Coordinates of C-alpha atoms in Angstrom, one line a residue:
M11 CA 0.0 0.1 0.0
R12 CA 1.4 3.2 -1.1
C13 CA 2.3 6.0 1.8
S14 CA -0.8 8.4 0.8
A15 CA -3.1 5.5 0.6
K16 CA -1.9 4.6 4.1
R17 CA -2.4 8.1 5.6
R18 CA -5.9 8.3 4.0
L19 CA -6.8 4.9 5.8
V20 CA -5.3 5.9 9.1
S21 CA -7.0 9.3 8.9
F22 CA -10.4 7.7 8.2
L23 CA -10.1 5.7 11.3
G24 CA -9.3 8.6 13.3
L25 CA -5.8 7.2 14.2
N26 CA -2.4 8.7 14.8
V27 CA -0.1 8.1 12.0
G28 CA 2.9 7.9 14.3
D29 CA 1.3 5.3 16.5
W30 CA -0.8 2.9 14.3
Q31 CA 0.5 2.1 10.9
A32 CA -1.6 0.9 7.7
T33 CA 0.1 -2.4 6.3
S34 CA -0.9 -5.5 4.7
L35 CA -0.2 -9.1 5.6
L36 CA 2.0 -9.3 2.6
D37 CA 4.5 -7.1 4.5
E38 CA 4.0 -8.6 8.1
I39 CA 3.7 -12.4 7.8
D40 CA 5.7 -15.4 6.7
L41 CA 3.1 -17.7 5.0
L42 CA 3.4 -21.3 4.1
T43 CA 0.9 -23.8 2.5
G44 CA 0.9 -27.3 3.5
F45 CA 2.3 -30.5 1.9
P46 CA 0.4 -33.3 -0.1
F47 CA 0.9 -36.2 2.3
K48 CA -0.2 -39.2 0.5
S49 CA -3.1 -41.0 2.4
D50 CA -1.8 -44.5 1.7
E51 CA 1.2 -43.8 3.9
Y52 CA -0.8 -42.7 7.1
T53 CA -0.2 -44.7 10.0
E54 CA -2.4 -46.1 12.9
D55 CA 0.2 -45.8 15.2
P56 CA -0.9 -43.7 18.1
S57 CA 2.6 -42.2 18.3
G58 CA 2.4 -40.7 14.9
I59 CA 2.2 -37.0 14.2
K60 CA -1.0 -35.3 13.8
L61 CA -1.9 -34.0 10.3
V62 CA -3.6 -30.7 10.2
R63 CA -6.1 -30.9 7.4
G64 CA -8.9 -28.5 6.5
D65 CA -11.3 -30.8 8.4
N66 CA -9.3 -30.3 11.5
V67 CA -9.7 -26.3 11.4
V68 CA -12.9 -25.1 12.8
Q69 CA -13.9 -21.6 14.0
G70 CA -10.9 -20.6 16.3
R71 CA -9.9 -23.8 17.2
L72 CA -8.7 -27.4 16.2
R73 CA -10.8 -30.4 16.3
W74 CA -8.9 -33.6 16.4
D75 CA -12.0 -36.1 15.7
G76 CA -10.9 -38.5 13.2
V77 CA -7.4 -37.1 13.1
K78 CA -4.9 -38.7 10.6
L79 CA -1.4 -39.4 11.7
W80 CA 2.0 -39.6 9.8
P81 CA 4.7 -42.0 10.8
R82 CA 7.7 -40.4 12.6
T83 CA 10.0 -42.5 10.5
G84 CA 8.9 -40.5 7.5
L85 CA 9.5 -37.0 9.0
E86 CA 13.1 -36.1 7.5
A87 CA 11.5 -35.3 4.2
C88 CA 8.8 -32.8 5.5
E89 CA 10.3 -31.1 8.6
R90 CA 9.7 -27.9 7.0
Y91 CA 5.9 -28.4 7.6
L92 CA 6.1 -29.1 11.2
L93 CA 3.9 -26.4 13.3
D94 CA 5.1 -24.4 16.3
D95 CA 3.3 -23.3 19.4
G96 CA 1.4 -20.1 18.3
D97 CA 1.3 -20.8 14.6
V98 CA -2.1 -19.6 13.0
V99 CA -3.7 -21.9 10.5
L100 CA -6.3 -21.1 8.0
A101 CA -8.3 -23.5 5.7
M102 CA -8.1 -22.5 2.2
D103 CA -10.9 -24.5 0.8
R104 CA -14.3 -23.6 2.1
P105 CA -12.5 -21.1 4.5
W106 CA -15.9 -19.8 5.6
I107 CA -18.9 -21.9 6.4
E108 CA -22.2 -21.1 8.3
A109 CA -20.6 -21.1 11.7
G110 CA -17.8 -18.7 10.6
L111 CA -14.2 -18.6 9.3
K112 CA -12.0 -21.8 9.7
Y113 CA -9.0 -20.7 11.4
A114 CA -7.1 -21.7 14.6
R115 CA -4.0 -21.2 16.6
L116 CA -1.7 -24.0 17.7
T117 CA -1.0 -24.9 21.3
T118 CA 1.3 -27.1 22.9
H119 CA -1.5 -29.6 23.5
D120 CA -1.9 -29.9 19.6
L121 CA 1.9 -30.5 18.9
P122 CA 3.5 -32.2 17.2
A123 CA 1.6 -31.6 14.0
L124 CA 2.2 -31.2 10.4
L125 CA 0.7 -28.7 7.7
V126 CA -1.3 -30.6 5.0
Q127 CA -2.1 -29.0 1.6
R128 CA -4.8 -26.4 1.3
V129 CA -4.3 -25.1 4.8
A130 CA -2.2 -22.2 5.2
R131 CA 0.3 -21.4 8.1
L132 CA 0.8 -17.7 9.2
R133 CA 3.6 -16.4 11.3
G134 CA 4.1 -12.9 12.3
G135 CA 7.2 -10.9 11.5
D136 CA 9.2 -8.8 14.1
S137 CA 6.7 -6.2 14.1
L138 CA 3.6 -8.5 14.4
D139 CA 2.7 -10.1 17.9
Q140 CA 1.7 -14.0 17.0
R141 CA -1.3 -13.7 19.2
F142 CA -2.4 -10.5 18.0
L143 CA -2.2 -12.0 14.4
Y144 CA -4.6 -14.9 15.6
Y145 CA -7.2 -12.1 16.7
L146 CA -6.6 -10.2 13.5
I147 CA -7.4 -13.3 11.4
G148 CA -10.4 -13.8 13.7
S149 CA -11.8 -10.3 13.1
R150 CA -14.8 -9.5 11.0
A151 CA -12.9 -7.3 8.7
F152 CA -10.5 -10.2 7.7
T153 CA -13.7 -12.5 7.1
D154 CA -15.2 -9.7 5.0
H155 CA -11.9 -9.9 3.0
V156 CA -12.2 -13.6 2.5
L157 CA -15.7 -13.5 1.3
A158 CA -15.0 -10.8 -1.1
V159 CA -12.0 -12.5 -2.8
Q160 CA -12.5 -16.1 -2.6
T161 CA -13.3 -17.8 -5.9
G162 CA -15.1 -21.0 -6.9
T163 CA -18.8 -21.9 -6.4
A164 CA -19.1 -25.6 -5.6
V165 CA -15.9 -25.4 -3.5
P166 CA -15.0 -21.8 -2.6
H167 CA -11.2 -21.4 -2.0
I168 CA -8.6 -18.8 -1.3
S169 CA -4.9 -18.6 -2.4
G170 CA -1.9 -17.5 -0.5
K171 CA -1.6 -14.2 -2.4
Q172 CA -5.3 -13.4 -1.6
I173 CA -4.6 -14.0 2.1
Q174 CA -1.7 -11.9 2.0
S175 CA -3.6 -8.9 0.2
F176 CA -5.6 -8.2 3.4
D177 CA -4.8 -4.4 4.4
F178 CA -5.1 -3.3 8.2
I179 CA -3.9 -1.1 10.7
L180 CA -1.1 -2.2 13.0
P181 CA -0.6 -1.0 16.4
P182 CA 2.8 -0.8 18.0
L183 CA 3.9 -3.9 19.7
D184 CA 3.2 -3.0 23.1
E185 CA -0.5 -2.3 22.2
Q186 CA -0.7 -5.4 20.1
R187 CA 0.4 -7.5 23.1
A188 CA -2.0 -5.5 25.4
I189 CA -5.2 -6.3 23.1
A190 CA -4.0 -10.0 22.8
S191 CA -3.8 -10.1 26.6
V192 CA -7.3 -8.8 27.1
L193 CA -8.8 -11.1 24.5
G194 CA -6.5 -14.1 25.5
S195 CA -7.6 -14.0 28.9
L196 CA -11.3 -14.4 27.9
D197 CA -10.3 -17.4 25.5
D198 CA -8.1 -19.0 28.3
K199 CA -11.1 -19.2 30.4
I200 CA -13.3 -20.5 27.6
E201 CA -10.7 -23.3 26.8
L202 CA -10.4 -24.3 30.5
N203 CA -14.1 -24.5 30.7
R204 CA -14.0 -26.6 27.6
R205 CA -11.3 -29.1 29.1
M206 CA -13.2 -29.4 32.4
N207 CA -16.4 -30.3 30.4
R208 CA -14.5 -32.7 28.6
T209 CA -13.5 -34.4 31.7
L210 CA -16.8 -34.2 33.3
E211 CA -18.2 -35.7 30.1
Q212 CA -15.8 -38.8 30.0
M213 CA -16.7 -39.4 33.9
T214 CA -20.5 -39.6 33.2
V215 CA -20.1 -41.6 30.0
A216 CA -17.6 -44.0 31.7
I217 CA -20.2 -44.6 34.6
V218 CA -22.9 -45.6 32.1
K219 CA -20.6 -47.8 30.3
A220 CA -19.7 -49.5 33.5
W221 CA -23.0 -49.8 34.8
F222 CA -25.5 -50.2 32.0
V223 CA -23.3 -51.5 29.1
D224 CA -20.6 -53.7 30.5
F225 CA -22.8 -54.2 33.8
E226 CA -19.7 -54.3 35.9
P227 CA -21.4 -54.1 39.3
V228 CA -23.6 -57.0 38.6
R229 CA -20.4 -59.0 37.1
A230 CA -18.6 -58.1 40.3
K231 CA -21.4 -59.3 42.6
A232 CA -21.7 -62.5 40.6
S233 CA -18.0 -63.1 41.1
G234 CA -18.4 -62.7 44.9
A235 CA -17.5 -59.0 45.4
A236 CA -19.0 -57.4 48.7
S237 CA -19.3 -53.9 47.0
F238 CA -18.6 -51.6 43.8
P239 CA -16.5 -48.3 43.8
G240 CA -19.0 -45.5 43.5
M241 CA -22.1 -47.4 44.0
P242 CA -24.0 -46.9 47.3
Q243 CA -23.9 -50.2 49.4
P244 CA -27.6 -50.6 49.7
V245 CA -28.0 -50.3 45.9
F246 CA -25.4 -52.9 45.3
D247 CA -26.8 -55.2 47.9
A248 CA -30.0 -55.2 46.0
L249 CA -28.4 -56.0 42.4
P250 CA -29.1 -59.3 40.8
A251 CA -26.1 -61.8 40.7
T252 CA -27.5 -63.4 37.5
F253 CA -28.2 -62.6 33.7
A254 CA -31.0 -63.2 31.6
D255 CA -31.1 -63.4 27.7
S256 CA -32.6 -60.2 25.8
E257 CA -32.5 -58.9 22.2
L258 CA -29.3 -57.0 23.3
G259 CA -27.7 -59.8 24.6
P260 CA -27.5 -61.0 28.4
I261 CA -28.8 -58.3 30.9
P262 CA -29.1 -58.3 34.7
E263 CA -31.9 -60.5 35.8
G264 CA -35.1 -58.5 36.4
W265 CA -34.0 -55.6 34.1
E266 CA -35.8 -54.7 30.9
V267 CA -35.2 -53.8 27.2
R268 CA -37.1 -50.7 26.3
T269 CA -36.9 -48.2 23.5
V270 CA -36.0 -44.4 23.5
S271 CA -39.6 -43.6 23.4
D272 CA -40.3 -45.0 26.9
F273 CA -37.9 -42.5 28.2
A274 CA -38.5 -39.5 25.9
R275 CA -40.8 -37.9 23.4
L276 CA -39.9 -36.4 20.1
S277 CA -40.7 -32.7 19.5
K278 CA -41.3 -31.5 15.8
S279 CA -42.5 -28.0 16.7
S280 CA -41.1 -25.7 14.0
V281 CA -40.2 -22.0 13.7
K282 CA -40.0 -19.8 10.5
P283 CA -37.2 -17.6 11.4
Q284 CA -37.6 -15.7 8.1
E285 CA -41.0 -14.3 9.4
H286 CA -39.0 -12.5 12.1
A287 CA -36.5 -10.8 10.3
E288 CA -35.1 -8.5 13.0
E289 CA -35.2 -11.2 15.8
V290 CA -32.0 -12.8 17.0
F291 CA -32.0 -16.4 17.6
D292 CA -29.7 -19.0 19.2
H293 CA -29.0 -21.0 16.3
F294 CA -27.9 -24.9 16.8
S295 CA -26.5 -26.2 13.6
I296 CA -24.2 -28.9 12.6
P297 CA -21.3 -26.5 12.0
A298 CA -21.9 -24.7 15.3
F299 CA -21.8 -28.1 17.0
D300 CA -18.7 -29.1 15.2
S301 CA -17.1 -25.8 16.0
G302 CA -17.3 -26.2 19.9
Q303 CA -20.9 -26.7 20.7
T304 CA -21.9 -23.1 20.9
P305 CA -24.8 -22.0 19.0
S306 CA -24.5 -19.0 16.8
A307 CA -26.5 -15.7 17.3
D308 CA -28.2 -15.1 13.9
S309 CA -30.8 -13.0 12.7
G310 CA -34.1 -14.4 11.2
E311 CA -33.4 -12.6 8.1
S312 CA -30.1 -14.7 7.8
I313 CA -31.8 -18.0 8.2
K314 CA -33.4 -18.9 5.1
S315 CA -35.1 -22.3 5.9
N316 CA -37.5 -23.5 8.7
K317 CA -36.0 -24.8 11.9
F318 CA -37.1 -26.8 14.9
A319 CA -38.0 -24.9 18.3
V320 CA -35.6 -26.1 20.8
V321 CA -37.5 -27.3 24.0
G322 CA -35.9 -26.6 27.5
G323 CA -34.2 -29.6 29.0
C324 CA -34.2 -31.4 25.5
I325 CA -31.2 -33.3 24.0
L326 CA -30.4 -32.7 20.3
V327 CA -29.2 -35.7 18.4
S328 CA -28.0 -35.3 14.8
K329 CA -29.6 -37.8 12.3
L330 CA -27.4 -36.8 9.7
N331 CA -24.2 -39.1 9.1
P332 CA -24.7 -41.1 12.5
R333 CA -21.3 -42.5 12.2
I334 CA -20.1 -39.2 13.3
P335 CA -21.9 -38.9 16.8
R336 CA -23.3 -35.3 17.5
V337 CA -25.3 -35.4 20.8
W338 CA -25.9 -31.9 22.2
L339 CA -26.8 -31.6 26.1
S340 CA -30.0 -29.5 26.7
P341 CA -29.0 -25.9 25.5
V342 CA -28.4 -23.2 28.0
Q343 CA -31.2 -20.6 28.1
T344 CA -30.1 -17.2 27.1
G345 CA -33.3 -15.1 26.9
R346 CA -33.3 -15.6 23.1
R347 CA -35.5 -18.0 21.3
Q348 CA -33.6 -21.2 20.4
I349 CA -34.0 -23.2 17.0
A350 CA -32.1 -26.0 15.7
S351 CA -31.4 -27.3 12.2
T352 CA -33.9 -30.0 11.2
E353 CA -30.8 -32.3 10.8
F354 CA -31.3 -32.5 14.5
L355 CA -33.8 -34.6 16.3
V356 CA -35.3 -32.7 19.4
I357 CA -35.5 -35.4 22.2
V358 CA -37.5 -34.2 25.4
P359 CA -36.8 -36.7 28.2
N360 CA -39.4 -37.4 30.8
D361 CA -37.6 -36.2 33.7
E362 CA -34.0 -35.1 34.7
S363 CA -33.0 -38.7 35.4
A364 CA -34.0 -39.9 32.0
R365 CA -32.2 -36.9 30.5
A366 CA -28.8 -37.9 32.1
Y367 CA -29.3 -41.5 31.3
L368 CA -30.2 -40.9 27.6
W369 CA -27.6 -38.4 27.2
C370 CA -25.0 -40.8 28.5
Q371 CA -26.4 -43.7 26.5
F372 CA -26.5 -41.7 23.2
R373 CA -22.9 -41.1 23.6
Q374 CA -21.9 -44.8 23.9
P375 CA -20.0 -46.0 20.7
V376 CA -22.4 -49.2 20.8
F377 CA -25.5 -46.8 20.4
A378 CA -23.8 -44.8 17.7
D379 CA -23.0 -48.1 15.7
D380 CA -26.6 -49.1 16.0
M381 CA -27.7 -45.7 14.7
A382 CA -25.3 -46.0 11.8
Q383 CA -26.8 -49.4 10.9
R384 CA -30.1 -47.9 10.8
A385 CA -28.9 -45.0 8.5
S386 CA -30.3 -44.9 4.7
G387 CA -29.1 -42.8 1.8
T388 CA -27.1 -43.5 -1.3
S389 CA -24.3 -41.0 -0.4
G390 CA -21.9 -41.8 2.4
S391 CA -21.8 -38.3 3.3
H392 CA -25.6 -37.9 3.6
Q393 CA -26.9 -40.8 5.3
R394 CA -29.8 -40.2 7.7
V395 CA -31.5 -42.0 10.7
K396 CA -35.4 -41.8 10.3
P397 CA -36.9 -40.3 13.5
G398 CA -39.2 -43.2 13.9
D399 CA -36.3 -45.7 13.8
F400 CA -34.4 -43.6 16.2
M401 CA -37.2 -43.5 18.8
S402 CA -37.7 -47.3 18.6
M403 CA -33.9 -48.0 19.3
A404 CA -33.5 -50.4 22.4
V405 CA -32.3 -49.2 25.7
V406 CA -31.8 -51.1 28.9
Q407 CA -34.1 -50.2 31.6
P408 CA -32.5 -50.8 35.0
S409 CA -34.2 -51.1 38.3
S410 CA -35.5 -47.7 39.8
D411 CA -33.0 -47.7 42.7
V412 CA -30.0 -48.1 40.3
V413 CA -31.5 -45.3 38.2
E414 CA -31.8 -43.0 41.2
A415 CA -28.0 -43.8 42.4
F416 CA -27.0 -43.0 38.9
A417 CA -28.7 -39.8 38.7
T418 CA -27.4 -38.8 42.2
L419 CA -23.9 -39.1 40.7
V420 CA -24.3 -37.8 37.3
V421 CA -27.0 -35.0 37.4
P422 CA -24.8 -32.6 39.3
K423 CA -22.0 -33.1 36.9
L424 CA -24.4 -32.2 34.0
R425 CA -25.3 -29.2 35.6
L426 CA -21.8 -28.1 36.1
I427 CA -21.2 -28.7 32.4
E428 CA -24.2 -26.6 31.6
G429 CA -23.1 -23.8 33.8
N430 CA -19.5 -23.8 32.2
R431 CA -21.0 -23.6 28.8
S432 CA -23.2 -20.7 29.8
E433 CA -20.2 -18.9 31.3
S434 CA -18.3 -19.7 28.0
Q435 CA -20.9 -18.4 25.7
T436 CA -21.1 -15.0 27.9
L437 CA -17.2 -14.7 27.6
A438 CA -17.4 -15.6 23.7
E439 CA -20.0 -12.7 23.3
T440 CA -17.9 -10.4 25.4
R441 CA -14.8 -11.3 23.4
D442 CA -16.5 -10.9 20.1
A443 CA -17.9 -7.5 21.1
L444 CA -14.5 -6.2 22.2
L445 CA -12.6 -7.4 19.2
P446 CA -13.7 -4.7 16.5
K447 CA -13.4 -2.0 19.2
L448 CA -9.8 -3.0 20.2
L449 CA -8.7 -3.5 16.4
S450 CA -10.0 -0.2 15.6
G451 CA -7.9 1.9 17.7
K452 CA -10.8 3.8 19.0
F453 CA -10.7 2.0 22.3
P454 CA -6.9 2.4 23.3
I455 CA -5.5 0.2 25.7
S456 CA -1.7 -0.2 27.0
Q457 CA 0.3 -3.1 28.2
S458 CA 0.4 -1.6 31.7
E459 CA -3.3 -1.6 31.9
C460 CA -3.2 -5.5 31.3
S461 CA -0.5 -6.3 33.8
G462 CA -2.8 -8.3 36.1
V463 CA -4.5 -10.0 33.0
A464 CA -3.4 -13.8 32.4

């Protein structure tokens, strides 16, 4: 950008030319596009190096579901594509989807990792703080730039040169670091909540697997054990010590095989967002689930098709491509009306115990496998489970005292998960509101003002 153009841009924003400088990514970053790793050379060895593909890059973070691995023995020829802590990556094919821009920042938890073709790696130069770069790429201004320059209709894409052509106003390094510190403190708390929830979810799902899939307490009693860890003694004492045959295989004597419809109902109440153009909805979509299970706040005008109304206390289960389990715990209420993609089934449990039990059951691999077997459709990427088939799926019905003991253990954990998600949604909205103000220079902040911010 020529000097006169820089001055006009800075003047338009009401900034001081001596403090903030107009520039472009071309002048400020080192950009690398990925390597075409051959799929037939991937490894199943868990010690392999993660490959960062476009599918792994979601809105502001990396998703490692279905990650592909590269053998460490083949590293020498591709060392240039090793990623570092703090690297910013951007999907070059379909860089923007309904949930937002597909970009992320690498952390130590993601490493080691290698960059795959059609993904760009961005590193700031001496005058561009790396964490500030992450928020710059996450800004609405950069998204608008991508939407304006991307090419292709079936598969929109962006080139390295188009990425580097983004013009912006760059603050001095100390202000960059101050801005990144403020925004980063919010993101750090969101990430902490996400990790806490992952641990809580794993704990609850493990309890269901042990109690109601593998029937470990009953097997322990049958083997002569006097108790089972985590199960109240009176409940353990009342357990049967034998099994009976069922359509699901052997289950504890006296327990039954029921269906999902015995525990919950299916809601089909619909909403036409386009009839409420000015209203902002919490929009639960497949992309929003994949990007961190946080609904997007969308105006009715921007939502072109009918949606399901989300019922308080429900569970959302994706009927699309059940080989990829998407089970959304009852959404946090924000005061806005909540709607879900019609690719979700809105399951309304009979009570809180049934809600906890079903959510954990739906998360079990054996349940997901059963869903996948019931799916129909000619395309492997667009298979669906019929609502009636889902509601008729078999579920074990334990004795009431076991269900009550399970609820006592699990319901508090699910409430904590919901509380963490509610807090994270508030933090994300605060961050998104601050980001354009801080990047505009009209809301000045210095490093000294952030000395106490993590």
